[in-house]
PDB file of C-alpha atoms in Angstrom:
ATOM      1  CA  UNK A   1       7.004   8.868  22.390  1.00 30.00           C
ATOM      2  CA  UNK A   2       3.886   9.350  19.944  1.00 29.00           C
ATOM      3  CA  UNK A   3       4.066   8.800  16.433  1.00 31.00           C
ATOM      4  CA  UNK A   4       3.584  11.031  13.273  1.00 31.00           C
ATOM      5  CA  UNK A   5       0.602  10.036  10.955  1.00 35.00           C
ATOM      6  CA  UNK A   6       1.630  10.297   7.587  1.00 38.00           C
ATOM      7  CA  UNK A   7      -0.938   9.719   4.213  1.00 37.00           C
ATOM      8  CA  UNK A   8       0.864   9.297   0.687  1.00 37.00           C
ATOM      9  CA  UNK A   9      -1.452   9.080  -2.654  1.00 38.00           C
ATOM     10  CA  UNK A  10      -0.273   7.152  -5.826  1.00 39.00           C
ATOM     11  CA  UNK A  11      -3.370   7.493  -8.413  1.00 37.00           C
ATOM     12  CA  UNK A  12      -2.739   4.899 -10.979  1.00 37.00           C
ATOM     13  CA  UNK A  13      -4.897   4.879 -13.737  1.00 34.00           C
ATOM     14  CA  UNK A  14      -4.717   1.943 -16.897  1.00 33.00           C
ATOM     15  CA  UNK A  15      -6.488   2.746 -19.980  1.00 29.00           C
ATOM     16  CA  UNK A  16      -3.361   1.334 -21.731  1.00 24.00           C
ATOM     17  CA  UNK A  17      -0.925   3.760 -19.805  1.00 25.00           C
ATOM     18  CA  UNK A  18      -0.516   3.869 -15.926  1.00 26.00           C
ATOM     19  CA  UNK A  19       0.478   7.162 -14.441  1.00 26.00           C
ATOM     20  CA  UNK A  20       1.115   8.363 -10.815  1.00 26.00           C
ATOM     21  CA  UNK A  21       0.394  11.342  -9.129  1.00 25.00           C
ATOM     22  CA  UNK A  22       1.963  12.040  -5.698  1.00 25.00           C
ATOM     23  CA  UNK A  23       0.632  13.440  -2.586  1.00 24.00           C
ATOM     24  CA  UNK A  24       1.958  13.349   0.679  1.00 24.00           C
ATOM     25  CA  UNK A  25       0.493  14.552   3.881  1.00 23.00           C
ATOM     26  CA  UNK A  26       2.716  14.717   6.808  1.00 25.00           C
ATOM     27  CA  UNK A  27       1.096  15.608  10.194  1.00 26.00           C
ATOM     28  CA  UNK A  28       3.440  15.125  13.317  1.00 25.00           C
ATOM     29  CA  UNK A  29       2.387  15.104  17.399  1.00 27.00           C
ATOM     30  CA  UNK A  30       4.476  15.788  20.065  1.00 29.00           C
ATOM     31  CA  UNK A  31       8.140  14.044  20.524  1.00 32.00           C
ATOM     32  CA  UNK A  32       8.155  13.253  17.016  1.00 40.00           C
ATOM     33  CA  UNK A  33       9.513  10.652  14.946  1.00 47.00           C
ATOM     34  CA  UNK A  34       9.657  11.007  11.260  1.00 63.00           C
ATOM     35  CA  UNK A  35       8.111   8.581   9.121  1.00 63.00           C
ATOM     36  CA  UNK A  36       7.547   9.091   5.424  1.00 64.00           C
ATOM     37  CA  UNK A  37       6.661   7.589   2.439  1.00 56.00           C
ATOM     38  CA  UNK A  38       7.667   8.410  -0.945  1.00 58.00           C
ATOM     39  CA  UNK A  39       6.336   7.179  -4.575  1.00 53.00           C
ATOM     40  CA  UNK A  40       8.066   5.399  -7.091  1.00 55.00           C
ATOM     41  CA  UNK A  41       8.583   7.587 -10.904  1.00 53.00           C
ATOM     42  CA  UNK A  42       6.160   7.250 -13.556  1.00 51.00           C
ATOM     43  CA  UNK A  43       5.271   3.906 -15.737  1.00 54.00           C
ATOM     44  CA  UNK A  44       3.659   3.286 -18.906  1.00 55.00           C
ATOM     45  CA  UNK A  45       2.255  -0.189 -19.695  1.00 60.00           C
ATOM     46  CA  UNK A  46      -0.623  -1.812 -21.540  1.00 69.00           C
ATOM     47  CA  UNK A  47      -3.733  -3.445 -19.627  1.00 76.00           C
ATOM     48  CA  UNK A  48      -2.819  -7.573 -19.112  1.00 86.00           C
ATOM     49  CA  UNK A  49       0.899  -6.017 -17.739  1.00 81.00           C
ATOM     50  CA  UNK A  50       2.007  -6.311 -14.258  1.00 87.00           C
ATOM     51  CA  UNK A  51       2.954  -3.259 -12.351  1.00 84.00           C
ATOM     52  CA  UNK A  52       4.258  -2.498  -9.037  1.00 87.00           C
ATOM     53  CA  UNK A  53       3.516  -0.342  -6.127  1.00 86.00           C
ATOM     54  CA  UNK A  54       5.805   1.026  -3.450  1.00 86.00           C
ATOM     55  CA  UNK A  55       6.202   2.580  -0.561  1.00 83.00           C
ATOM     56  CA  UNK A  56       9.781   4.057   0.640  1.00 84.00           C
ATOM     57  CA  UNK A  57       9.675   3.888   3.901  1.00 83.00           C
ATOM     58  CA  UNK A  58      11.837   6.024   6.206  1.00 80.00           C
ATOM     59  CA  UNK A  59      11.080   6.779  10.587  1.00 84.00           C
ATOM     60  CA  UNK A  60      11.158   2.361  11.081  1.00 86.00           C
ATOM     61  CA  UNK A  61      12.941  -0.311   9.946  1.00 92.00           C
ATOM     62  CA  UNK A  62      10.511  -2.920   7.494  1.00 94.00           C
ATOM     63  CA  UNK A  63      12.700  -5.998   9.515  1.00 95.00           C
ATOM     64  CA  UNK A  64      11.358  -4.444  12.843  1.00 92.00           C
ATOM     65  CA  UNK A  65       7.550  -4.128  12.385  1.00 88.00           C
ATOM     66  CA  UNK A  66       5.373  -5.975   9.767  1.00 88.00           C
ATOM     67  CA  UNK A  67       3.927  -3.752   6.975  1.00 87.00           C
ATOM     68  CA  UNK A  68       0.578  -4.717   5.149  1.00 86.00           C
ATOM     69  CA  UNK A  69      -1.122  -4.057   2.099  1.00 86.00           C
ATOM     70  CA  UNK A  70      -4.931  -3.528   2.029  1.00 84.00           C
ATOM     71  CA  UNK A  71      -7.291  -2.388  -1.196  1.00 84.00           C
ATOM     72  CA  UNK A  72     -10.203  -1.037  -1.506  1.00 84.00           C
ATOM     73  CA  UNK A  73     -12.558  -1.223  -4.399  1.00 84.00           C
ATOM     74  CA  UNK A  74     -14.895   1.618  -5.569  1.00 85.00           C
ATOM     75  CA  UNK A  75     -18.223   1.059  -3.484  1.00 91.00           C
ATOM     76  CA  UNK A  76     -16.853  -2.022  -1.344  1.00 91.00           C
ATOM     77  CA  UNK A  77     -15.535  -2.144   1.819  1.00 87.00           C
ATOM     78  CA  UNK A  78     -11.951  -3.088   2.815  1.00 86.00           C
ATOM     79  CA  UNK A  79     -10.125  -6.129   1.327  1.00 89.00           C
ATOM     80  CA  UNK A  80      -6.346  -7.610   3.182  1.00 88.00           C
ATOM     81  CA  UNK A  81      -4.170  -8.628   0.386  1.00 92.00           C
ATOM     82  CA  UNK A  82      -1.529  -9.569   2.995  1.00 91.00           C
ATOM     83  CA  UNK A  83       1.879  -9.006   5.345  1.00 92.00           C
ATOM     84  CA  UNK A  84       5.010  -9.360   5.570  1.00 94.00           C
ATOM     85  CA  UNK A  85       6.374  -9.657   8.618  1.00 93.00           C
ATOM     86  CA  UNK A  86       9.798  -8.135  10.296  1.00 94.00           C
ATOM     87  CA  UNK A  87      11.444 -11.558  10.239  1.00 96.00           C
ATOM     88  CA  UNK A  88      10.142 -11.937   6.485  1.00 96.00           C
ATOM     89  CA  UNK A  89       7.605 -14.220   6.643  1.00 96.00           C
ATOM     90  CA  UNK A  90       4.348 -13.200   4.339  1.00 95.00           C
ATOM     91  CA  UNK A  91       0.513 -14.133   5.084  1.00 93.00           C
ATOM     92  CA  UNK A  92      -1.779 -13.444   2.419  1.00 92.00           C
ATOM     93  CA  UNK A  93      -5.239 -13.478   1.941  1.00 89.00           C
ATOM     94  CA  UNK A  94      -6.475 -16.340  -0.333  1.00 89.00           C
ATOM     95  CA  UNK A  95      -8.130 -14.536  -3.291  1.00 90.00           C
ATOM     96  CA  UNK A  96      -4.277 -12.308  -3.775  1.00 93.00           C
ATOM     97  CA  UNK A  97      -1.970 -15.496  -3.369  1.00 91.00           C
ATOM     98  CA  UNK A  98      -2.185 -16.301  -7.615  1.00 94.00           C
ATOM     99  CA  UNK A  99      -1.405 -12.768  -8.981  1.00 95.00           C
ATOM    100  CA  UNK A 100      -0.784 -10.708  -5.795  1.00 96.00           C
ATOM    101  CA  UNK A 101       3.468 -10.769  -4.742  1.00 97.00           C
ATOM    102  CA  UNK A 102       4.528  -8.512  -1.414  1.00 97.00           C
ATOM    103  CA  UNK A 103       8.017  -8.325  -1.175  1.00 98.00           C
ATOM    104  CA  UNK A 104      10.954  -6.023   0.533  1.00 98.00           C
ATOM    105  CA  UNK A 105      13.941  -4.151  -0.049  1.00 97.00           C
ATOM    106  CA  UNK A 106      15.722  -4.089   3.196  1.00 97.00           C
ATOM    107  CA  UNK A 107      18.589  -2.514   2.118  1.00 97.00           C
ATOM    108  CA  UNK A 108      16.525   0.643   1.045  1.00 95.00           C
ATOM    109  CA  UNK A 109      13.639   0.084   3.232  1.00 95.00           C
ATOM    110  CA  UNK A 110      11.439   0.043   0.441  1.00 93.00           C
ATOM    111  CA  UNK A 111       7.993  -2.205   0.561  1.00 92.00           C
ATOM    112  CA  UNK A 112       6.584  -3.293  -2.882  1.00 94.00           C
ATOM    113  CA  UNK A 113       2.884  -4.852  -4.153  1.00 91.00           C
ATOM    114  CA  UNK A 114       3.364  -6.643  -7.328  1.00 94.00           C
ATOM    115  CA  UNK A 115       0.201  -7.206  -9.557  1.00 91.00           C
ATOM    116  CA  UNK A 116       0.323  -9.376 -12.445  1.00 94.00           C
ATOM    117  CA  UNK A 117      -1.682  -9.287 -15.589  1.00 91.00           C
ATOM    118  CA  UNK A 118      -3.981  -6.602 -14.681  1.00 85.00           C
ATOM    119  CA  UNK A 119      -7.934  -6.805 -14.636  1.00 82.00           C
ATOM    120  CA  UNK A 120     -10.674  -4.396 -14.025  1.00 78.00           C
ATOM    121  CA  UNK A 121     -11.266  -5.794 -10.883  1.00 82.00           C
ATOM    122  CA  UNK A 122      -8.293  -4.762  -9.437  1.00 81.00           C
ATOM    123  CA  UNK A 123      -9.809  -1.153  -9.819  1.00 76.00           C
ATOM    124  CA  UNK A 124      -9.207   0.339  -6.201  1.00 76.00           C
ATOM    125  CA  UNK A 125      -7.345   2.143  -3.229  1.00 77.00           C
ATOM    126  CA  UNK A 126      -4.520   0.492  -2.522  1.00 78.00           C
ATOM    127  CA  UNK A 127      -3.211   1.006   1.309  1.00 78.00           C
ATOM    128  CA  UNK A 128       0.403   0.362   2.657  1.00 82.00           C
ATOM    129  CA  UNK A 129       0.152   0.283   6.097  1.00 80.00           C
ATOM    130  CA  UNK A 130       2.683   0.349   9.138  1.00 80.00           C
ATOM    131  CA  UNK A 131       2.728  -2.885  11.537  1.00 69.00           C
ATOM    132  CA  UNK A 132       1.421  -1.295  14.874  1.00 56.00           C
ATOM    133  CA  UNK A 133      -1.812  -0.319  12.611  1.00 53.00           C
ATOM    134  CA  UNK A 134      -3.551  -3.578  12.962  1.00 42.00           C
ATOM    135  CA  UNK A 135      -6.312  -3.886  10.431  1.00 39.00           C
ATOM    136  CA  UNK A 136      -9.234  -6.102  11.394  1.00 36.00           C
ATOM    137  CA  UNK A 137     -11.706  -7.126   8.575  1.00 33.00           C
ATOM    138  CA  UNK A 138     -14.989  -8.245   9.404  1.00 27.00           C
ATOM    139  CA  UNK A 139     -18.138  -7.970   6.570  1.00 25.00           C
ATOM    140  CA  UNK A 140     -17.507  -4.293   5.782  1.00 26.00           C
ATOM    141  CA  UNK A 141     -15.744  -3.203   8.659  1.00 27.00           C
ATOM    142  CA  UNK A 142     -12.208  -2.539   9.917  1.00 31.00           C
ATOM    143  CA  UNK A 143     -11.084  -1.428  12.862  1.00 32.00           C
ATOM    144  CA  UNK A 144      -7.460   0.027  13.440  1.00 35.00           C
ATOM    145  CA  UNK A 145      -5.949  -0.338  16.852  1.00 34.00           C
ATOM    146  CA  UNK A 146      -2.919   1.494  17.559  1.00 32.00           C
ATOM    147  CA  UNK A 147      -0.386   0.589  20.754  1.00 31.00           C
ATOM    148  CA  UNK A 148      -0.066   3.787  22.839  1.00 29.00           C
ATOM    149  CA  UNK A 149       3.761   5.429  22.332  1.00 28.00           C
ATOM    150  CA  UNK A 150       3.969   3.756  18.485  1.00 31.00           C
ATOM    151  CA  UNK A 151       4.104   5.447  15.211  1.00 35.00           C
ATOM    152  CA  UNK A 152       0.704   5.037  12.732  1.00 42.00           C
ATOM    153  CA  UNK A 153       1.554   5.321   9.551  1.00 50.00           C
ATOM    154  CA  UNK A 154      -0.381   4.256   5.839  1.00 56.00           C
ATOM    155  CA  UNK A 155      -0.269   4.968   2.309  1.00 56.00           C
ATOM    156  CA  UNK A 156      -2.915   5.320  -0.273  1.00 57.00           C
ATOM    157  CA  UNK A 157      -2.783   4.010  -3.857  1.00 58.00           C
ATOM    158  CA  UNK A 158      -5.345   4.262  -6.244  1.00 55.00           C
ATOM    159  CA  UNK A 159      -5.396   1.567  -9.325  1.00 57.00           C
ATOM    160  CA  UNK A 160      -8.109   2.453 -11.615  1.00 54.00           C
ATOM    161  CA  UNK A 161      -8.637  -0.072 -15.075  1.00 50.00           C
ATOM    162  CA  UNK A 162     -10.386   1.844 -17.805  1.00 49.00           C
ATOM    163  CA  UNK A 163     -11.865   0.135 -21.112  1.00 42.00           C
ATOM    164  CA  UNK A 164     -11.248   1.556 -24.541  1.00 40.00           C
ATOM    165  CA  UNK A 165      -8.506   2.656 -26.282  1.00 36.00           C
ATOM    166  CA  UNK A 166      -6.218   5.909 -26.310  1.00 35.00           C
ATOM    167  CA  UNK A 167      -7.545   8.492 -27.848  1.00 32.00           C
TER     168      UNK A 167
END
């Protein structure tokens, strides 16, 4: 069985307010399986806040694959924040262990990225993606391999820090 590809956009912008914009992109192949993601509502917070991103995850179980988190900022190349595994287990990269949280709702097969007192550098496209989409980082390049009769499935979330006040 081949897998749908699915893309879901969360666009959240600080200037001292966060908002979200949804848009999902489902695109199936033949024998489907479903798999979709779905945003969490609208926040408000002030810069220096924490805020969390999630992906609802529905087509696979998150205590049956690993699911991953990746960023990327505006002109860089890829960055892995970390995993967490089926069994529960997290890996993280080094620079996202102090401020950086993954964590799971099994019950609701829901997949969250905590981020605590927010910084400009944390300015970027945020990626949830499904465990049979194994991201390898090298300088400034990843490669995705995919296992032949899996699904492929990521998520797109943009965190963008503005300076200044509101208006």
């Amino acid at each position: 069985m081949q897998g749908s590809v699915c893309l879901f956009r969360n666009s959240l912008t600080i200037k001292t307010i966060l908002s979200w914009s949804v848009l999902l992109l489902l695109s199936s192949l033949t024998n489907v399986h479903s798999i979709s993601l779905t945003s969490s509502p609208a926040q408000v917070k002030p810069p220096g806040e924490s805020v969390r991103l999630s992906c609802q995850i529905s087509g696979y179980s998150l205590t049956s694959y690993g699911t991953a988190w990746v960023r990327q900022p505006p002109g860089k190349g890829l960055e892995w924040i970390g995993i967490i595994w089926g069994g529960g287990s997290i890996d993280s990269g080094s620079s996202f262990k102090s401020r950086f949280t993954i964590s799971r709702d099994t019950s609701s097969n829901v997949l969250f990225l905590d981020i605590s007192s927010l910084e400009s550098g944390d300015t970027a496209v945020y990626y949830c993606a499904k465990g049979d989409t194994v991201v390898q980082l090298s300088v400034s390049t990843v490669q995705k391999h995919t296992h032949a009769h899996t699904h492929t499935c990521y998520s797109e979330s943009t965190l963008t820090m503005l300076n200044g006040g509101i208006n």
